[in-house]
Short mmCIF file of C-alpha atoms and ligand atoms in Angstrom, two decimals:
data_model
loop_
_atom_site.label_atom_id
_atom_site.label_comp_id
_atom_site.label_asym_id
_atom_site.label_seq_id
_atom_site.Cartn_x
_atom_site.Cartn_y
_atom_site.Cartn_z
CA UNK A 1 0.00 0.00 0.00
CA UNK A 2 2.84 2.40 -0.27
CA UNK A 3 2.01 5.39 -2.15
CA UNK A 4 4.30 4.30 -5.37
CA UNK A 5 2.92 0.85 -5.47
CA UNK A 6 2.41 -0.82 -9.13
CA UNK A 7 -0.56 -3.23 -9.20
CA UNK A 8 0.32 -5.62 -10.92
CA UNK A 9 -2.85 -7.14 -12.70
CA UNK A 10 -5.98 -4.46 -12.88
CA UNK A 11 -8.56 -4.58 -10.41
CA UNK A 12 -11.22 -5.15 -13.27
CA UNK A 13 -9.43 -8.28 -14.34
CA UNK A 14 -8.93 -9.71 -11.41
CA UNK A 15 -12.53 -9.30 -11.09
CA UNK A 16 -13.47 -10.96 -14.56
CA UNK A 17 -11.53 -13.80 -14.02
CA UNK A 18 -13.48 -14.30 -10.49
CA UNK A 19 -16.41 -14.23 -12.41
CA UNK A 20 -15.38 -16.75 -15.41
CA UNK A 21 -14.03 -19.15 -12.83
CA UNK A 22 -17.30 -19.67 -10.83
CA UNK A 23 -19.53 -19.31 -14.13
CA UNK A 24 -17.61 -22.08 -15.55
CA UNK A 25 -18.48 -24.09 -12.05
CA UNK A 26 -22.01 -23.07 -12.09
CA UNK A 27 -22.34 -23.67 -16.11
CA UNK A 28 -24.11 -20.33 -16.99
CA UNK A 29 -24.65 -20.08 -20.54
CA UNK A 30 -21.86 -17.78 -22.35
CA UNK A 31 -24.93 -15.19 -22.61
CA UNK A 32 -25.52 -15.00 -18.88
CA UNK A 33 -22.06 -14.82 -18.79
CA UNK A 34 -21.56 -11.98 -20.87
CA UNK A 35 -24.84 -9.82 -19.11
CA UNK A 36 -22.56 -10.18 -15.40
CA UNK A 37 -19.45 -9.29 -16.71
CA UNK A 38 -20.49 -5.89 -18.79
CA UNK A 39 -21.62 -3.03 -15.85
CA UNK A 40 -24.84 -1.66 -16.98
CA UNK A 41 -24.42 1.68 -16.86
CA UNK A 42 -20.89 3.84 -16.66
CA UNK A 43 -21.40 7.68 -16.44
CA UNK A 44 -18.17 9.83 -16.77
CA UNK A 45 -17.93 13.92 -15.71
CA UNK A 46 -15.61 15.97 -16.41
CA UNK A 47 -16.56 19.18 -14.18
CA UNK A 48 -15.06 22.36 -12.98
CA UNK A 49 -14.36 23.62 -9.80
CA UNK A 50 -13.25 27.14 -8.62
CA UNK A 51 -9.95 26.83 -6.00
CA UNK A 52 -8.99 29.05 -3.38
CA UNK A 53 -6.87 31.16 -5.53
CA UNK A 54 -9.86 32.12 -7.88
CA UNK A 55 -8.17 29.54 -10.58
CA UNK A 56 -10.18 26.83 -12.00
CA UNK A 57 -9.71 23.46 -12.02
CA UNK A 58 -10.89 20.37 -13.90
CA UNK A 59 -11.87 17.20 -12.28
CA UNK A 60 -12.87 13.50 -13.67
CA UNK A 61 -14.90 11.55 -11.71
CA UNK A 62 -17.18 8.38 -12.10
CA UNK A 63 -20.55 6.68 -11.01
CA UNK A 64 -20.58 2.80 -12.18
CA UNK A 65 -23.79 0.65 -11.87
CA UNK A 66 -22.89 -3.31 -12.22
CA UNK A 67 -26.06 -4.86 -11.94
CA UNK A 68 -29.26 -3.75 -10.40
CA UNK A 69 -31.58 -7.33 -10.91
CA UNK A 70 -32.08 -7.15 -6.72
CA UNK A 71 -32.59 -4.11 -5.96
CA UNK A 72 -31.51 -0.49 -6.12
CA UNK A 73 -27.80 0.15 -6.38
CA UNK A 74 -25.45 0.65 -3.38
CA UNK A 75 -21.88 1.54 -3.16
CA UNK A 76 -19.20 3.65 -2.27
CA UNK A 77 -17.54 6.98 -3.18
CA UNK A 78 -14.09 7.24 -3.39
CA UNK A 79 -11.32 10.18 -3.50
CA UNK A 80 -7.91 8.80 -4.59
CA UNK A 81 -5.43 9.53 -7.33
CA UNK A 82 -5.55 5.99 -8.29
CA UNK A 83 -9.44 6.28 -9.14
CA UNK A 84 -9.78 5.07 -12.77
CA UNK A 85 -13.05 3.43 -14.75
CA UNK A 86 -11.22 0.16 -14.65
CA UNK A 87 -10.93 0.35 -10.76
CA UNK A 88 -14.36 1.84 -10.47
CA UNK A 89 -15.78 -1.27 -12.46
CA UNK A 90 -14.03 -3.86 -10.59
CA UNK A 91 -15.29 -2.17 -7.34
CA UNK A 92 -19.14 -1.41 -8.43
CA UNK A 93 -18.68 -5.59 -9.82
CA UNK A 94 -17.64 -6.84 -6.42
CA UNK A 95 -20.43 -4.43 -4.59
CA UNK A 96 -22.73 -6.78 -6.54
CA UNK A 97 -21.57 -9.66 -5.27
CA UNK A 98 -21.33 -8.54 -1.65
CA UNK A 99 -24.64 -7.36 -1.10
CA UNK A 100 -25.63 -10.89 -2.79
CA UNK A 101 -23.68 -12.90 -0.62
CA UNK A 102 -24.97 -11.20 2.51
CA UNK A 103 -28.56 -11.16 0.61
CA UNK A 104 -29.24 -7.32 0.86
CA UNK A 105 -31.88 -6.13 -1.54
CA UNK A 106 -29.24 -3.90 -3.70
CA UNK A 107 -27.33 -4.41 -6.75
CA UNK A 108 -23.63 -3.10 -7.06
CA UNK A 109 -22.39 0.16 -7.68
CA UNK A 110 -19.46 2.60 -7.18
CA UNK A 111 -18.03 5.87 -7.91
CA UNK A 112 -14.74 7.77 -7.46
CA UNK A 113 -13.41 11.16 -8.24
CA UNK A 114 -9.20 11.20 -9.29
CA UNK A 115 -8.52 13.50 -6.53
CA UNK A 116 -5.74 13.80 -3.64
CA UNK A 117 -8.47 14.76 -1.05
CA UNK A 118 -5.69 15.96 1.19
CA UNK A 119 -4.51 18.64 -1.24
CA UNK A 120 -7.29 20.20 -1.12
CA UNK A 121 -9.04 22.63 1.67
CA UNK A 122 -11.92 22.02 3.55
CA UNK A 123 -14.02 24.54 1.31
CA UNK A 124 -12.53 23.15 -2.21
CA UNK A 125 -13.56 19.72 -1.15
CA UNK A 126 -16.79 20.77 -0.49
CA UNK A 127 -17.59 22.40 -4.10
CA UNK A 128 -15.70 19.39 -5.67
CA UNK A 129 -18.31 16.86 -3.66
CA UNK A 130 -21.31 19.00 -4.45
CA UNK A 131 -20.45 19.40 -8.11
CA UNK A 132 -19.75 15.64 -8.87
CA UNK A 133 -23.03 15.32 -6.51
CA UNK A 134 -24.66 17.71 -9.12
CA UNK A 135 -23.17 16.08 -12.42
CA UNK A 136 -24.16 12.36 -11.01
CA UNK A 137 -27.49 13.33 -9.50
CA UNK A 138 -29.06 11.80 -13.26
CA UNK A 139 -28.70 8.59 -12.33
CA UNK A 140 -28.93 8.58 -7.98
CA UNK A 141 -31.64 8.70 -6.23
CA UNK A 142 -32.77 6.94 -2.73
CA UNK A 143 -34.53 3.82 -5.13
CA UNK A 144 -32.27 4.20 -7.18
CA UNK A 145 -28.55 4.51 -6.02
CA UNK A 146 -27.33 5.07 -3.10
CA UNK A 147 -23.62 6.31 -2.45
CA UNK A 148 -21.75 5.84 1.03
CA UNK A 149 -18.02 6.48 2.34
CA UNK A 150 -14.95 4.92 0.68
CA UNK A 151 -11.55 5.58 0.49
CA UNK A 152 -10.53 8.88 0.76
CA UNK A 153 -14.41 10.02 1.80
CA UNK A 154 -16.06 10.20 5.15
CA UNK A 155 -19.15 10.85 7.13
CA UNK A 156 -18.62 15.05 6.22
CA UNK A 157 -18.44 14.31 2.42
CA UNK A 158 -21.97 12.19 2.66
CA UNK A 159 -23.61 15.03 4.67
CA UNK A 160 -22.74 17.27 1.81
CA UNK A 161 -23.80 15.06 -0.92
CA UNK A 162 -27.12 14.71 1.11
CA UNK A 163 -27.50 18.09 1.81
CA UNK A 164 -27.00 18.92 -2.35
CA UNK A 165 -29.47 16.62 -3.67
CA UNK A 166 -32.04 18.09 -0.78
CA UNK A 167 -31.56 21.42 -1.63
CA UNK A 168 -31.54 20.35 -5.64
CA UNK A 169 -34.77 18.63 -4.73
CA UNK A 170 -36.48 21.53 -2.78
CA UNK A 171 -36.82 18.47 0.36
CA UNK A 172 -34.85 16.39 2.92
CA UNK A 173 -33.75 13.20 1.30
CA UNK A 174 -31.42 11.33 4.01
CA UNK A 175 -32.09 8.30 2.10
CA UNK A 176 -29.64 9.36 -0.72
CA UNK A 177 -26.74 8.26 1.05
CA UNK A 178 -25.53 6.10 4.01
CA UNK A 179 -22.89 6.85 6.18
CA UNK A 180 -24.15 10.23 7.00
CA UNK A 181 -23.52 11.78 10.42
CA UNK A 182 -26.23 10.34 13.16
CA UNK A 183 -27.31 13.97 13.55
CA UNK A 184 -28.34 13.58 10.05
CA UNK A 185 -30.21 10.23 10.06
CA UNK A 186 -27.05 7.80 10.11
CA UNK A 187 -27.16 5.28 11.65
CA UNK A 188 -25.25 4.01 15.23
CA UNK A 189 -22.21 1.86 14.58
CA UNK A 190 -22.18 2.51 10.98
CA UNK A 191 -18.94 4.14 11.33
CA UNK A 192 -17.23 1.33 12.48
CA UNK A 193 -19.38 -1.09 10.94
CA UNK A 194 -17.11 -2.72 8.49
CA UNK A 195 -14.09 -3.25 10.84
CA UNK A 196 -17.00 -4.80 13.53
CA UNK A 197 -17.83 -7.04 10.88
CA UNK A 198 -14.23 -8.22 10.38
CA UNK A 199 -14.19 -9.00 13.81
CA UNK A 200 -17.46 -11.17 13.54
CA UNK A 201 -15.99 -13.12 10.67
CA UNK A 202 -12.65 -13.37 12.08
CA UNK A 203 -14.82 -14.96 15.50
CA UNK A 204 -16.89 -17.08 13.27
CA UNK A 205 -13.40 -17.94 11.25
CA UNK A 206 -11.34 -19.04 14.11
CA UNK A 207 -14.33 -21.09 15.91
CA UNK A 208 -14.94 -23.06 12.20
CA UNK A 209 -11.33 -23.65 12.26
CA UNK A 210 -10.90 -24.52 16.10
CA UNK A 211 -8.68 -21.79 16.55
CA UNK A 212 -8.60 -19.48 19.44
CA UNK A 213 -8.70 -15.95 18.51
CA UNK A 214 -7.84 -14.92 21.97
CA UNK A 215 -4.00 -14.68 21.75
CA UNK A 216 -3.76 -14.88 18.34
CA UNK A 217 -0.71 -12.75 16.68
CA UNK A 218 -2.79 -10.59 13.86
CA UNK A 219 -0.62 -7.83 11.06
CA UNK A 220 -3.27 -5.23 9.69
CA UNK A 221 -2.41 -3.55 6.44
CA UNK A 222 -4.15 -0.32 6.55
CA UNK A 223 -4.71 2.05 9.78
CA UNK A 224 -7.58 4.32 8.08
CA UNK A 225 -11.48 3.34 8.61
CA UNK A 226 -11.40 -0.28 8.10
CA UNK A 227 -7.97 -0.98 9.37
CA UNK A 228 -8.05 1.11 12.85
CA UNK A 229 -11.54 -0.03 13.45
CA UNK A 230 -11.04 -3.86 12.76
CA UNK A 231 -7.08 -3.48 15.02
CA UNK A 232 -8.90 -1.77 17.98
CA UNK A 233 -11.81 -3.94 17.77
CA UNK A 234 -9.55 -7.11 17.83
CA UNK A 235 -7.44 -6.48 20.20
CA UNK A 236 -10.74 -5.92 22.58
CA UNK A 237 -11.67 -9.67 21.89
CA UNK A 238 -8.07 -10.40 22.97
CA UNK A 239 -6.43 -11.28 19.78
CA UNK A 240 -2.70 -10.06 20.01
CA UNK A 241 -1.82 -7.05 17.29
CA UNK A 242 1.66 -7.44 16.22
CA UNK A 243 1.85 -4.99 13.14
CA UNK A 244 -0.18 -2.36 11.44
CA UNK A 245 0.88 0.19 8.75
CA UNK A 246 -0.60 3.35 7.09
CA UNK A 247 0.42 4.39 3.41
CA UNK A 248 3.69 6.02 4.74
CA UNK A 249 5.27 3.50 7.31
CA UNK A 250 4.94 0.27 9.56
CA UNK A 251 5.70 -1.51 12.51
CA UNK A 252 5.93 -4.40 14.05
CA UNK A 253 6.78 -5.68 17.58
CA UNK A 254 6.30 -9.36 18.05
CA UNK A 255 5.32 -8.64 22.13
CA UNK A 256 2.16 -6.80 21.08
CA UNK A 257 1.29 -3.27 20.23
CA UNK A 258 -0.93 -0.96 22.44
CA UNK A 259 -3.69 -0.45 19.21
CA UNK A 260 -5.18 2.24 21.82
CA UNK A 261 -2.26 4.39 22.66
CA UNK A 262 -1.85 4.69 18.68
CA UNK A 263 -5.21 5.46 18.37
CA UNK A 264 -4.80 8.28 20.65
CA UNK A 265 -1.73 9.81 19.12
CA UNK A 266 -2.63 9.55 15.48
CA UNK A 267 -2.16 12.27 12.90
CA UNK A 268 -4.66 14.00 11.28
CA UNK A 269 -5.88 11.90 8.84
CA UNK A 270 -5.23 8.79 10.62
CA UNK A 271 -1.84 8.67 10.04
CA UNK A 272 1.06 6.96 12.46
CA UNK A 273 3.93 8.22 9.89
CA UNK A 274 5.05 11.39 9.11
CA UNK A 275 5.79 13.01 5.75
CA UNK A 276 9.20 11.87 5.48
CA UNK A 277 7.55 8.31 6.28
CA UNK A 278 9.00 7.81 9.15
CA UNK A 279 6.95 6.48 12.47
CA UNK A 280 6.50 8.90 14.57
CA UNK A 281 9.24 9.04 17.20
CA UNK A 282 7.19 9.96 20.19
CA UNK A 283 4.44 7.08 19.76
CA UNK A 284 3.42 5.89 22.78
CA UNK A 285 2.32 2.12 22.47
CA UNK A 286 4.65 0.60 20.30
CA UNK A 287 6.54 -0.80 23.31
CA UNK A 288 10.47 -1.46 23.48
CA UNK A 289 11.69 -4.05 20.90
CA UNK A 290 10.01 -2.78 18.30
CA UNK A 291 10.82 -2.65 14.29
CA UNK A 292 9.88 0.21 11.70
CA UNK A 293 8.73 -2.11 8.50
CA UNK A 294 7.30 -1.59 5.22
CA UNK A 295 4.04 -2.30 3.89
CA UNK A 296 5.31 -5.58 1.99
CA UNK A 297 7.45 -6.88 4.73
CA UNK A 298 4.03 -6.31 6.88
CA UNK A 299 2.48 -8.86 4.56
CA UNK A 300 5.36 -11.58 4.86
CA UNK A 301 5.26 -11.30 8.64
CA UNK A 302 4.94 -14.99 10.55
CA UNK A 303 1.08 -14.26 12.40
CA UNK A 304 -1.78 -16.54 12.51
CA UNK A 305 -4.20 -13.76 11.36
CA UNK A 306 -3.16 -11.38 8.01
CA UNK A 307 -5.44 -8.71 7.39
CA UNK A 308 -5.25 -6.37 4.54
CA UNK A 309 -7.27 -3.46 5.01
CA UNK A 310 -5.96 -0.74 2.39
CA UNK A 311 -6.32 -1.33 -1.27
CA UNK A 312 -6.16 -4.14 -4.08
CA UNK A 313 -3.68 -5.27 -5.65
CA UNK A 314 -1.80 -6.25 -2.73
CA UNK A 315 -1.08 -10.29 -2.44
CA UNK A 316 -0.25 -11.29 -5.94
CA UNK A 317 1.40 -14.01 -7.49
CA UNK A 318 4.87 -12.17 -6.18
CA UNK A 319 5.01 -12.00 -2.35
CA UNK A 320 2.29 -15.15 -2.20
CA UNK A 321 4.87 -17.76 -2.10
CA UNK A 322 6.34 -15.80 0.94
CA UNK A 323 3.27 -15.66 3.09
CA UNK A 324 3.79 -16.84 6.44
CA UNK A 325 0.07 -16.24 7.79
CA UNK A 326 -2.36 -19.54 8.56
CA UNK A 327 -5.47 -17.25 7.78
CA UNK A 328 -6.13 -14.41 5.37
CA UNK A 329 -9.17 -12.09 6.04
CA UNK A 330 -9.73 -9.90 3.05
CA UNK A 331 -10.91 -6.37 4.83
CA UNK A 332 -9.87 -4.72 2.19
CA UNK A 333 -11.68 -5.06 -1.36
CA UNK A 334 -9.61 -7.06 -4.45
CA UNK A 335 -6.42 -7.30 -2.11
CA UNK A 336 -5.50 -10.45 -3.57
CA UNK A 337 -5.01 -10.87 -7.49
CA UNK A 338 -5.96 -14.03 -9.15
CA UNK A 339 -2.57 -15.52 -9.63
CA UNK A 340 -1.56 -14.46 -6.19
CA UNK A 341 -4.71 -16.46 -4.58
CA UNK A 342 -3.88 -19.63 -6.93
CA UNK A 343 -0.38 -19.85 -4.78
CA UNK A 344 -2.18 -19.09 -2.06
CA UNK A 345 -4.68 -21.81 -2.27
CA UNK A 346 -2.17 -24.31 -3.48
CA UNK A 347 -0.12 -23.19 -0.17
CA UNK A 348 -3.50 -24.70 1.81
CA UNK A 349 -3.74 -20.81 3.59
CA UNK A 350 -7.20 -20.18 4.25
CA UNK A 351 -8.66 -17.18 2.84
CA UNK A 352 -12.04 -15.22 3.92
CA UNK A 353 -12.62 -13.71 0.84
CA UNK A 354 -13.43 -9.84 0.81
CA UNK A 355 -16.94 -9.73 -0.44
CA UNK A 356 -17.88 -11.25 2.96
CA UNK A 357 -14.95 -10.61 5.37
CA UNK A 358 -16.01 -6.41 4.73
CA UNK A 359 -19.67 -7.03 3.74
CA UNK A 360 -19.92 -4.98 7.63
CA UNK A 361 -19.90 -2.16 6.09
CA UNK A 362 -22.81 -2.10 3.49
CA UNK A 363 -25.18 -4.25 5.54
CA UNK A 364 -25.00 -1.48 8.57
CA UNK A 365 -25.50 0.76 5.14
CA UNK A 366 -28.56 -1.06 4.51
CA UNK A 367 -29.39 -0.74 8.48
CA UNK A 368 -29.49 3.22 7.69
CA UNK A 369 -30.78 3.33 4.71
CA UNK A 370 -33.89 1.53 6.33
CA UNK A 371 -33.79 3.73 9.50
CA UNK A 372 -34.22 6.79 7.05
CA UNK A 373 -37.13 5.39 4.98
CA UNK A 374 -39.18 4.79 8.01
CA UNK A 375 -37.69 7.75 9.90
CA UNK A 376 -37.40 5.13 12.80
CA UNK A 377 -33.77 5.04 14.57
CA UNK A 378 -32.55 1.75 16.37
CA UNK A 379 -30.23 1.47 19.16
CA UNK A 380 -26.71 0.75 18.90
CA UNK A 381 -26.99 -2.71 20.21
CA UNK A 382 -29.48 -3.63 18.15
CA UNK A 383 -27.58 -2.59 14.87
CA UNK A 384 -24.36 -4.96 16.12
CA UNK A 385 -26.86 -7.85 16.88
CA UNK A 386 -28.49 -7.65 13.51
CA UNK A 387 -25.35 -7.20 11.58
CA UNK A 388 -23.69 -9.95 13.33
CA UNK A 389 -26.99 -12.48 12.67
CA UNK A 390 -25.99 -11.48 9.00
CA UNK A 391 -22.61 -12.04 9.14
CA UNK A 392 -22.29 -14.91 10.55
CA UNK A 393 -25.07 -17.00 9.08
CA UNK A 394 -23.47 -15.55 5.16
CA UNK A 395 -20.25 -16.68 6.93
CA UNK A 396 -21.86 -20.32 7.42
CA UNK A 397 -23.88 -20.68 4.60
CA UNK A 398 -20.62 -20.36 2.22
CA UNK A 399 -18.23 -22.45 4.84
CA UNK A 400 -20.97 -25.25 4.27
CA UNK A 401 -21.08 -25.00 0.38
CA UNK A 402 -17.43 -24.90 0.34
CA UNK A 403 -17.08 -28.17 2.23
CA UNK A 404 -19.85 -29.79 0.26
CA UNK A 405 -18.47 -28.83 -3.02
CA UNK A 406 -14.90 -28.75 -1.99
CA UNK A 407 -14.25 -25.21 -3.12
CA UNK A 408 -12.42 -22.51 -1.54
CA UNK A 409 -14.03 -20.00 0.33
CA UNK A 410 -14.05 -17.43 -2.69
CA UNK A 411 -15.58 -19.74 -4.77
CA UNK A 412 -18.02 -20.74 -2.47
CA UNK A 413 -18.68 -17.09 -1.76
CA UNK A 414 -18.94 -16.38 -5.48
CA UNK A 415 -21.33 -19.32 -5.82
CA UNK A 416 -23.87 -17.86 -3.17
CA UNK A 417 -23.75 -14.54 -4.30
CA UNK A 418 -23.86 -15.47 -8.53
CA UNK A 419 -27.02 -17.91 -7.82
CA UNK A 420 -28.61 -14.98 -6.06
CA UNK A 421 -28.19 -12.83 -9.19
CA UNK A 422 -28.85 -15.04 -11.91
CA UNK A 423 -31.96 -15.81 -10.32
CA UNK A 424 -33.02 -12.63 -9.97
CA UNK A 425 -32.08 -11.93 -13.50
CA UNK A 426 -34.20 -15.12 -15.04
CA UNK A 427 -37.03 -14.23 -12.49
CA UNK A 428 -36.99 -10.88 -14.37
CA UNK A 429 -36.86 -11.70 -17.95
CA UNK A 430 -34.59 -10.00 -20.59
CA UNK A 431 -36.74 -6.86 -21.63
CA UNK A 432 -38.62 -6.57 -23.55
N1 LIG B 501 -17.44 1.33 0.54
C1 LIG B 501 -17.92 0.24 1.33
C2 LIG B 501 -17.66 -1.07 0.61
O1 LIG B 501 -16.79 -1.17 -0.21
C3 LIG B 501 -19.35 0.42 1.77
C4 LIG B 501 -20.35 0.56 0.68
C5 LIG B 501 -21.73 0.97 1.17
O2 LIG B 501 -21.92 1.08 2.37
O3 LIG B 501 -22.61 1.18 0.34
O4 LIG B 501 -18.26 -2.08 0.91
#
């Protein structure tokens, strides 16, 4: 996940040749095929924005609908320089098959805007979001698509995307997004949803696999949303964090690191490196003993539990050979590439795909998104309880296909989730 790294196979490959493999198990016609691997709908803007300095400046963002047979589409937003259409696809593809897995009434969608969104100030940001808001608004809508956080975009940015389709559509429409502030109709726990539910799976994980999480030695790629939610979370159920990294820097200390005190001493943005990507020197909690590492020596480290929680691209056919973890948990979305889970696989390391190892995130999504149609607000408890019934009964229903067909979890996964879909699309009907 450092800032200059290459991926090495495009996410929208890896995420066609997901989707050939488990066709070719299932034996969908090439036609069938064909409908799940084209998105449906791909809208690009180009759009201006003023800057501080009176200049103006052009942006490129996206908004990519996959497949909407089950329901409206849901997905998230994100602000990177990375962002491309191929990347978008891949991601909007996968959102599909997540909400499908974890049977959610939505199809898959995403969107992204090529954007550093720390160059920019508070005020730019904000007439960047509510243009692309404006220049995507065609094809959103609360039945219709529904962004949420990603990447590079938080609870602020959804407030004002919410706020600019309200005012375009002379009402209050919470329902537009998810992952709104809860003085805005989000919903409890949402922010932390996704890490939660890598803890549930990683719970569910270990108990299928008769390991004890309690103790176990865990490296998380990834200190932003996911990451720092899913390390603090963790090491609250006892499970023993060894290393975590942000984009800049890493570190490692086999005794254990104190997940809170870094918590608490964070940079803006998250960060637990400076600029010149060093640690920072003064950081309480990473004890005596401790090593500075990179982002792909994080990934070779000897733990029990490996999570990457950044971006994809990140396990591939180079660095899988020198995995050293029992147990993969995919927080992140497309961290592995095709050839890199082959070796993987082959290596008998057991993976918890990402469609359902961060499906915590959307399903809470879904949570508010249903709190803000009937204008009816749950308590926090009750949002954990419901998202862990979810979790872990996806979690079971694709371990038990996976042992009765002897696939791999992703597989399985992709099995559950591409029934789901092609059913939905048969029960339809091609129109007209
Ligand atoms: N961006 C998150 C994901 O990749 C959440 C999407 C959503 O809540 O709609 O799953």
């Amino acid at each position: 996940m450092t800032e200059t790294t290459i991926t090495p196979e495009s996410a929208f490959a890896t995420a066609q040749s997901q989707l050939r493999k488990v066709a070719g198990l299932l034996e969908l016609e090439e036609g069938m095929i064909e409908v799940l691997a084209h998105p449906k709908r791909e809208l690009t803007v180009n759009f201006p924005v003023r800057m501080d300095d009176g200049s103006i400046r052009v942006f490129t963002g996206y908004r990519v609908h996959h497949n909407e047979a089950r329901g409206p589409v849901k997905g998230g937003l994100r602000y990177s320089p990375m962002v491309s259409l191929d990347e978008v696809r891949a991601l909007a593809m996968w959102m599909t098959w997540k909400c499908a897995v974890v049977n959610l009434p939505y199809g898959g969608a995403k969107g992204g805007v090529i954007v550093s969104p720390r160059e920019l100030s508070a005020r730019e940001l904000e007439r960047m979001t509510r243009r692309y808001t404006t220049e995507i608004e065609i094809i959103i809508g609360p039945g219709v698509d529904i962004p949420a956080p990603d990447l590079g975009t938080d609870a602020r940015v959804m407030a004002w995307i919410m706020d600019t389709y309200s005012m375009q559509m002379g009402y209050s429409v919470p329902g537009i997004v998810t992952g709104k502030p809860v003085g805005l109709g989000g919903s409890l726990g949402r922010e932390e949803a996704t890490g939660r539910g890598v803890l549930y799976i990683a719970q569910e994980a270990c108990r299928r696999r008769g390991i004890s999480l309690e103790g176990a030695t865990v490296a998380i790629q990834g200190f932003g949303n996911v990451g720092g939610a899913a390390s603090r979370l963790l090491a609250q159920a006892g499970a023993k964090i060894v290393a975590i990294s942000d984009s800049r820097v890493g570190i490692y200390n086999q005794t254990g690191l104190d997940v809170e005190a870094f918590f608490a001493s964070r940079l803006p943005g998250g960060y637990i490196g400076d600029h010149t990507h060093h640690i920072i020197d003064d950081f309480p909690g990473k004890g005596t003993d401790h090593v500075d590492i990179t982002n792909e020596e994080l990934l070779e480290l000897p733990v029990d539990i490996l999570i990457p929680a950044a971006i994809e691209g990140q396990i591939t056919d180079k660095n899988a050979p020198k995995i050293r973890a029992g147990m993969i948990i995919e927080a992140a979305n497309g961290p592995t590439t095709s050839a890199g889970d082959e070796i993987l696989a082959e290596r008998g390391i057991y993976v918890v795909p990402d469609i359902i190892a961060n499906a915590g995130g959307v399903t809470v999504s879904y949570f508010e998104w249903v709190q803000d149609l009937q204008s009816f607000f749950w308590a926090e408890d009750e949002v954990n309880q419901r998202l862990q019934r979810i979790l872990v009964s996806a979690f079971n229903e694709v371990a038990s296909v996976a042992e009765e067909r002897k696939l791999r979890l992703r597989e399985a996964a992709y099995v559950v989730a591409l029934q789901r879909v092609v059913e939905a699309i048969r029960l339809r009907g091609i129109f007209p």
